[in-house]
Short mmCIF file of C-alpha atoms in Angstrom, two decimals:
data_model
loop_
_atom_site.label_atom_id
_atom_site.label_comp_id
_atom_site.label_asym_id
_atom_site.label_seq_id
_atom_site.Cartn_x
_atom_site.Cartn_y
_atom_site.Cartn_z
CA MET A 1 10.35 8.74 -0.99
CA GLY A 2 8.61 6.18 1.21
CA GLY A 3 8.26 2.47 1.78
CA PHE A 4 5.55 -0.13 2.33
CA PHE A 5 5.24 -3.56 3.90
CA GLY A 6 2.39 -6.04 3.51
CA VAL A 7 1.69 -9.41 5.15
CA VAL A 8 -0.71 -12.28 4.55
CA ALA A 9 -0.61 -14.96 7.22
CA LYS A 10 -2.57 -17.94 8.45
CA GLU A 11 -2.37 -16.44 11.94
CA ASP A 12 -2.36 -12.87 13.24
CA CYS A 13 0.03 -10.73 11.19
CA MET A 14 0.43 -7.69 13.47
CA PHE A 15 3.89 -8.50 14.87
CA ASP A 16 5.40 -8.88 11.41
CA LEU A 17 3.47 -5.91 10.03
CA PHE A 18 4.50 -3.59 12.85
CA PHE A 19 8.22 -4.33 12.71
CA GLY A 20 8.35 -4.78 8.94
CA THR A 21 6.84 -1.34 8.44
CA ASP A 22 9.11 0.16 11.09
CA TYR A 23 12.18 -1.13 9.22
CA HIS A 24 11.24 1.24 6.38
CA SER A 25 11.27 4.30 8.66
CA HIS A 26 14.47 5.71 7.14
CA LEU A 27 12.58 6.19 3.84
CA GLY A 28 10.12 8.77 5.18
CA THR A 29 9.79 11.17 8.08
CA ARG A 30 6.33 12.72 7.90
CA ARG A 31 3.45 10.21 8.01
CA ALA A 32 2.96 6.51 8.67
CA GLY A 33 -0.04 4.23 8.65
CA MET A 34 -1.27 0.66 8.91
CA SER A 35 -4.45 -1.05 7.73
CA VAL A 36 -5.42 -4.53 8.89
CA LEU A 37 -8.20 -6.88 7.82
CA GLY A 38 -9.59 -9.15 10.53
CA ASP A 39 -12.98 -10.87 10.84
CA GLY A 40 -14.00 -9.25 7.57
CA LYS A 41 -13.46 -5.72 8.90
CA PHE A 42 -10.79 -3.11 8.17
CA ASN A 43 -8.97 -1.36 10.99
CA ARG A 44 -6.75 1.58 10.05
CA ALA A 45 -4.40 3.88 11.95
CA ILE A 46 -2.41 6.87 10.65
CA HIS A 47 -0.04 9.07 12.67
CA ASN A 48 2.36 11.96 12.24
CA ILE A 49 5.90 10.65 12.82
CA SER A 50 7.74 13.94 12.27
CA ASN A 51 8.25 14.44 15.99
CA ALA A 52 8.33 10.86 17.31
CA PRO A 53 9.44 7.47 15.92
CA PHE A 54 7.06 4.95 14.37
CA ARG A 55 7.22 2.51 17.29
CA THR A 56 6.24 5.17 19.81
CA LYS A 57 3.31 6.49 17.79
CA PHE A 58 1.89 3.07 16.91
CA GLU A 59 2.51 1.18 20.15
CA SER A 60 -1.11 1.34 21.30
CA ASP A 61 -2.38 0.42 17.81
CA PHE A 62 -0.09 -2.60 17.81
CA HIS A 63 -1.91 -4.00 20.82
CA GLU A 64 -5.40 -3.19 19.52
CA MET A 65 -5.23 -4.12 15.82
CA LYS A 66 -5.65 -7.77 14.84
CA GLY A 67 -5.94 -9.54 11.51
CA ASN A 68 -4.42 -11.99 9.04
CA TYR A 69 -3.94 -9.48 6.22
CA GLY A 70 -2.29 -6.11 6.67
CA ILE A 71 -0.34 -3.32 4.98
CA GLY A 72 1.82 -0.58 6.44
CA VAL A 73 3.46 2.46 4.88
CA ILE A 74 6.03 5.10 5.72
CA SER A 75 5.50 8.31 3.77
CA ASP A 76 7.43 11.54 3.39
CA PHE A 77 4.44 13.43 2.06
CA GLU A 78 0.85 12.23 2.47
CA ALA A 79 -1.26 10.35 5.01
CA GLN A 80 -1.64 6.71 3.95
CA PRO A 81 -3.08 4.09 3.54
CA VAL A 82 -6.16 5.57 1.90
CA HIS A 83 -9.30 3.54 2.56
CA VAL A 84 -11.73 3.38 -0.35
CA ARG A 85 -15.27 2.10 -0.81
CA SER A 86 -16.21 1.66 -4.47
CA HIS A 87 -17.87 -0.73 -6.92
CA HIS A 88 -14.78 -2.91 -6.40
CA GLY A 89 -15.69 -3.22 -2.73
CA SER A 90 -13.77 -1.81 0.22
CA TYR A 91 -9.98 -1.70 0.08
CA SER A 92 -6.97 0.11 1.52
CA ILE A 93 -4.22 1.36 -0.77
CA ALA A 94 -0.72 2.77 -0.25
CA THR A 95 1.66 4.03 -2.93
CA VAL A 96 5.32 4.91 -3.39
CA GLY A 97 6.40 6.98 -6.37
CA LYS A 98 5.85 10.22 -8.23
CA ILE A 99 3.16 11.28 -10.71
CA ASN A 100 4.44 13.93 -13.12
CA ASN A 101 1.10 14.53 -14.85
CA MET A 102 -0.95 14.79 -11.69
CA SER A 103 -2.69 18.08 -12.54
CA ASP A 104 -3.80 16.76 -15.92
CA LEU A 105 -5.15 13.51 -14.44
CA VAL A 106 -7.03 15.32 -11.66
CA GLU A 107 -8.64 17.70 -14.16
CA ARG A 108 -9.71 14.86 -16.44
CA ILE A 109 -11.27 12.88 -13.59
CA MET A 110 -12.99 15.94 -12.09
CA ASN A 111 -14.67 16.54 -15.46
CA GLY A 112 -16.55 13.34 -14.69
CA HIS A 113 -18.25 15.13 -11.74
CA THR A 114 -16.25 13.62 -8.92
CA HIS A 115 -14.18 15.27 -6.20
CA PHE A 116 -10.92 14.97 -4.27
CA PHE A 117 -10.12 15.98 -0.71
CA GLU A 118 -7.41 18.63 -0.49
CA MET A 119 -4.59 18.10 1.97
CA SER A 120 -3.62 20.89 4.36
CA ASN A 121 -1.13 22.31 1.85
CA GLY A 122 -3.78 22.42 -0.89
CA ASP A 123 -2.41 19.46 -2.84
CA ILE A 124 -4.29 16.32 -3.80
CA SER A 125 -3.23 12.94 -2.41
CA GLN A 126 -1.56 10.97 -5.17
CA THR A 127 -2.76 7.77 -3.52
CA GLU A 128 -6.36 8.98 -3.69
CA LEU A 129 -5.77 9.81 -7.37
CA VAL A 130 -4.45 6.31 -8.05
CA ALA A 131 -7.54 4.83 -6.40
CA ALA A 132 -9.77 7.07 -8.54
CA LEU A 133 -8.03 5.79 -11.67
CA ILE A 134 -8.46 2.18 -10.58
CA ASN A 135 -12.15 2.78 -9.94
CA ARG A 136 -12.74 4.00 -13.49
CA LYS A 137 -12.67 0.39 -14.74
CA ASP A 138 -15.20 -2.35 -14.06
CA ASN A 139 -12.54 -4.96 -13.31
CA PHE A 140 -10.08 -4.42 -10.47
CA ILE A 141 -7.10 -5.78 -12.40
CA GLU A 142 -7.99 -3.72 -15.45
CA GLY A 143 -8.23 -0.72 -13.14
CA ILE A 144 -4.68 -1.25 -11.89
CA LYS A 145 -3.44 -1.64 -15.45
CA PHE A 146 -5.32 1.50 -16.51
CA ALA A 147 -3.81 3.50 -13.66
CA GLN A 148 -0.28 2.43 -14.60
CA GLU A 149 -0.89 3.31 -18.24
CA GLN A 150 -2.21 6.79 -17.42
CA ILE A 151 0.53 7.77 -14.99
CA ASP A 152 3.57 9.60 -16.31
CA GLY A 153 6.20 8.79 -13.72
CA SER A 154 6.87 5.91 -11.37
CA MET A 155 4.20 4.35 -9.18
CA SER A 156 4.37 1.18 -7.07
CA MET A 157 1.42 0.27 -4.91
CA ILE A 158 0.11 -2.21 -2.38
CA ILE A 159 -3.62 -2.81 -1.98
CA LEU A 160 -5.38 -4.63 0.86
CA THR A 161 -8.66 -6.28 -0.15
CA GLN A 162 -11.00 -8.96 1.15
CA LYS A 163 -9.48 -11.37 -1.39
CA GLY A 164 -5.84 -10.75 -0.58
CA ILE A 165 -3.07 -8.19 -1.01
CA TYR A 166 -2.26 -6.90 -4.49
CA THR A 167 1.32 -5.73 -4.97
CA VAL A 168 2.29 -3.72 -8.03
CA ARG A 169 5.74 -2.61 -9.17
CA ASP A 170 6.06 0.55 -11.24
CA ASN A 171 6.30 0.12 -15.00
CA LEU A 172 9.84 1.52 -15.14
CA GLY A 173 11.15 -0.75 -12.38
CA ARG A 174 12.62 2.19 -10.49
CA THR A 175 11.20 1.03 -7.15
CA PRO A 176 12.20 -2.47 -6.02
CA VAL A 177 9.36 -4.67 -4.75
CA VAL A 178 10.42 -7.90 -3.05
CA ILE A 179 8.42 -10.90 -1.84
CA GLY A 180 9.50 -12.85 1.25
CA LYS A 181 8.14 -16.12 2.55
CA LYS A 182 8.14 -18.28 5.66
CA ASP A 183 5.98 -21.08 6.96
CA GLY A 184 2.40 -19.79 7.07
CA ALA A 185 3.07 -16.28 5.78
CA LEU A 186 4.13 -14.12 2.83
CA CYS A 187 5.24 -10.50 2.81
CA ALA A 188 5.83 -7.78 0.22
CA CYS A 189 8.12 -4.82 0.75
CA LEU A 190 10.57 -2.39 -0.80
CA GLU A 191 13.66 -3.61 1.06
CA ASN A 192 14.40 -7.24 1.85
CA THR A 193 16.35 -6.18 4.95
CA SER A 194 12.95 -5.43 6.49
CA PHE A 195 11.95 -9.10 6.68
CA LEU A 196 15.21 -10.96 7.36
CA ASN A 197 14.95 -10.54 11.14
CA LEU A 198 11.31 -11.67 11.02
CA GLY A 199 12.15 -15.15 9.77
CA TYR A 200 11.34 -14.64 6.08
CA THR A 201 13.55 -15.72 3.22
CA PHE A 202 13.76 -14.18 -0.23
CA HIS A 203 11.14 -15.56 -2.63
CA LYS A 204 11.21 -13.25 -5.66
CA GLU A 205 11.56 -9.69 -6.89
CA LEU A 206 8.72 -8.37 -9.01
CA GLY A 207 9.59 -7.31 -12.54
CA PRO A 208 8.71 -3.86 -13.91
CA GLY A 209 4.92 -3.54 -14.19
CA GLU A 210 4.30 -6.92 -12.56
CA VAL A 211 1.11 -7.35 -10.54
CA CYS A 212 0.91 -10.09 -7.90
CA VAL A 213 -1.79 -11.10 -5.45
CA MET A 214 -1.04 -12.84 -2.15
CA ASP A 215 -3.39 -14.72 0.15
CA GLU A 216 -3.03 -17.48 2.72
CA ASN A 217 -2.81 -20.05 -0.08
CA GLY A 218 0.17 -18.49 -1.85
CA ILE A 219 1.12 -15.88 -4.44
CA ARG A 220 0.45 -15.62 -8.14
CA THR A 221 1.24 -13.16 -10.90
CA LEU A 222 -1.77 -11.71 -12.68
#
């Protein structure tokens, strides 16, 4: 399993991002990561949390990372967020779900003369695969749609870009994705209990397959 938390704010988002991500710690025990966009630059940190809690591992990053947009993820399998540089520009992506036809998708993409980095256990990162599917289309939104259509399984994702944070719920609606709001900020997460102590109130729950983008001006469904 796993969980993610994303924030767009008119001021620095690190406090909310740090604690919002930490509230998802019960969903994964292996890896955690955060990616923040500030002054037009991405700053990413990933740590092993199998032998120490999230707050301990990311305490120094909390004090060093700054930005108005950010995403965090707790994962029980792979190191995330994955940072990508493509024809869509630079972005960070984190996913929660399961791809049943992963081997088939990897083989099809590799026939196009590309490559994937193997993890230590020899597997391919499903988040890297999702990014590769998105990058096969000229338009970013069409790429997200294409990825969801090709995946057999359940895949929710959160993507940090220069234009905002894209949040995507899996087509089957098996993973809840909730939007919270407060004055000057919006957040997206798997569990609304993660934002209640941060001053957010419930705004909406994404429907199956729904794609939203958040920035400092608000949220809209694409």
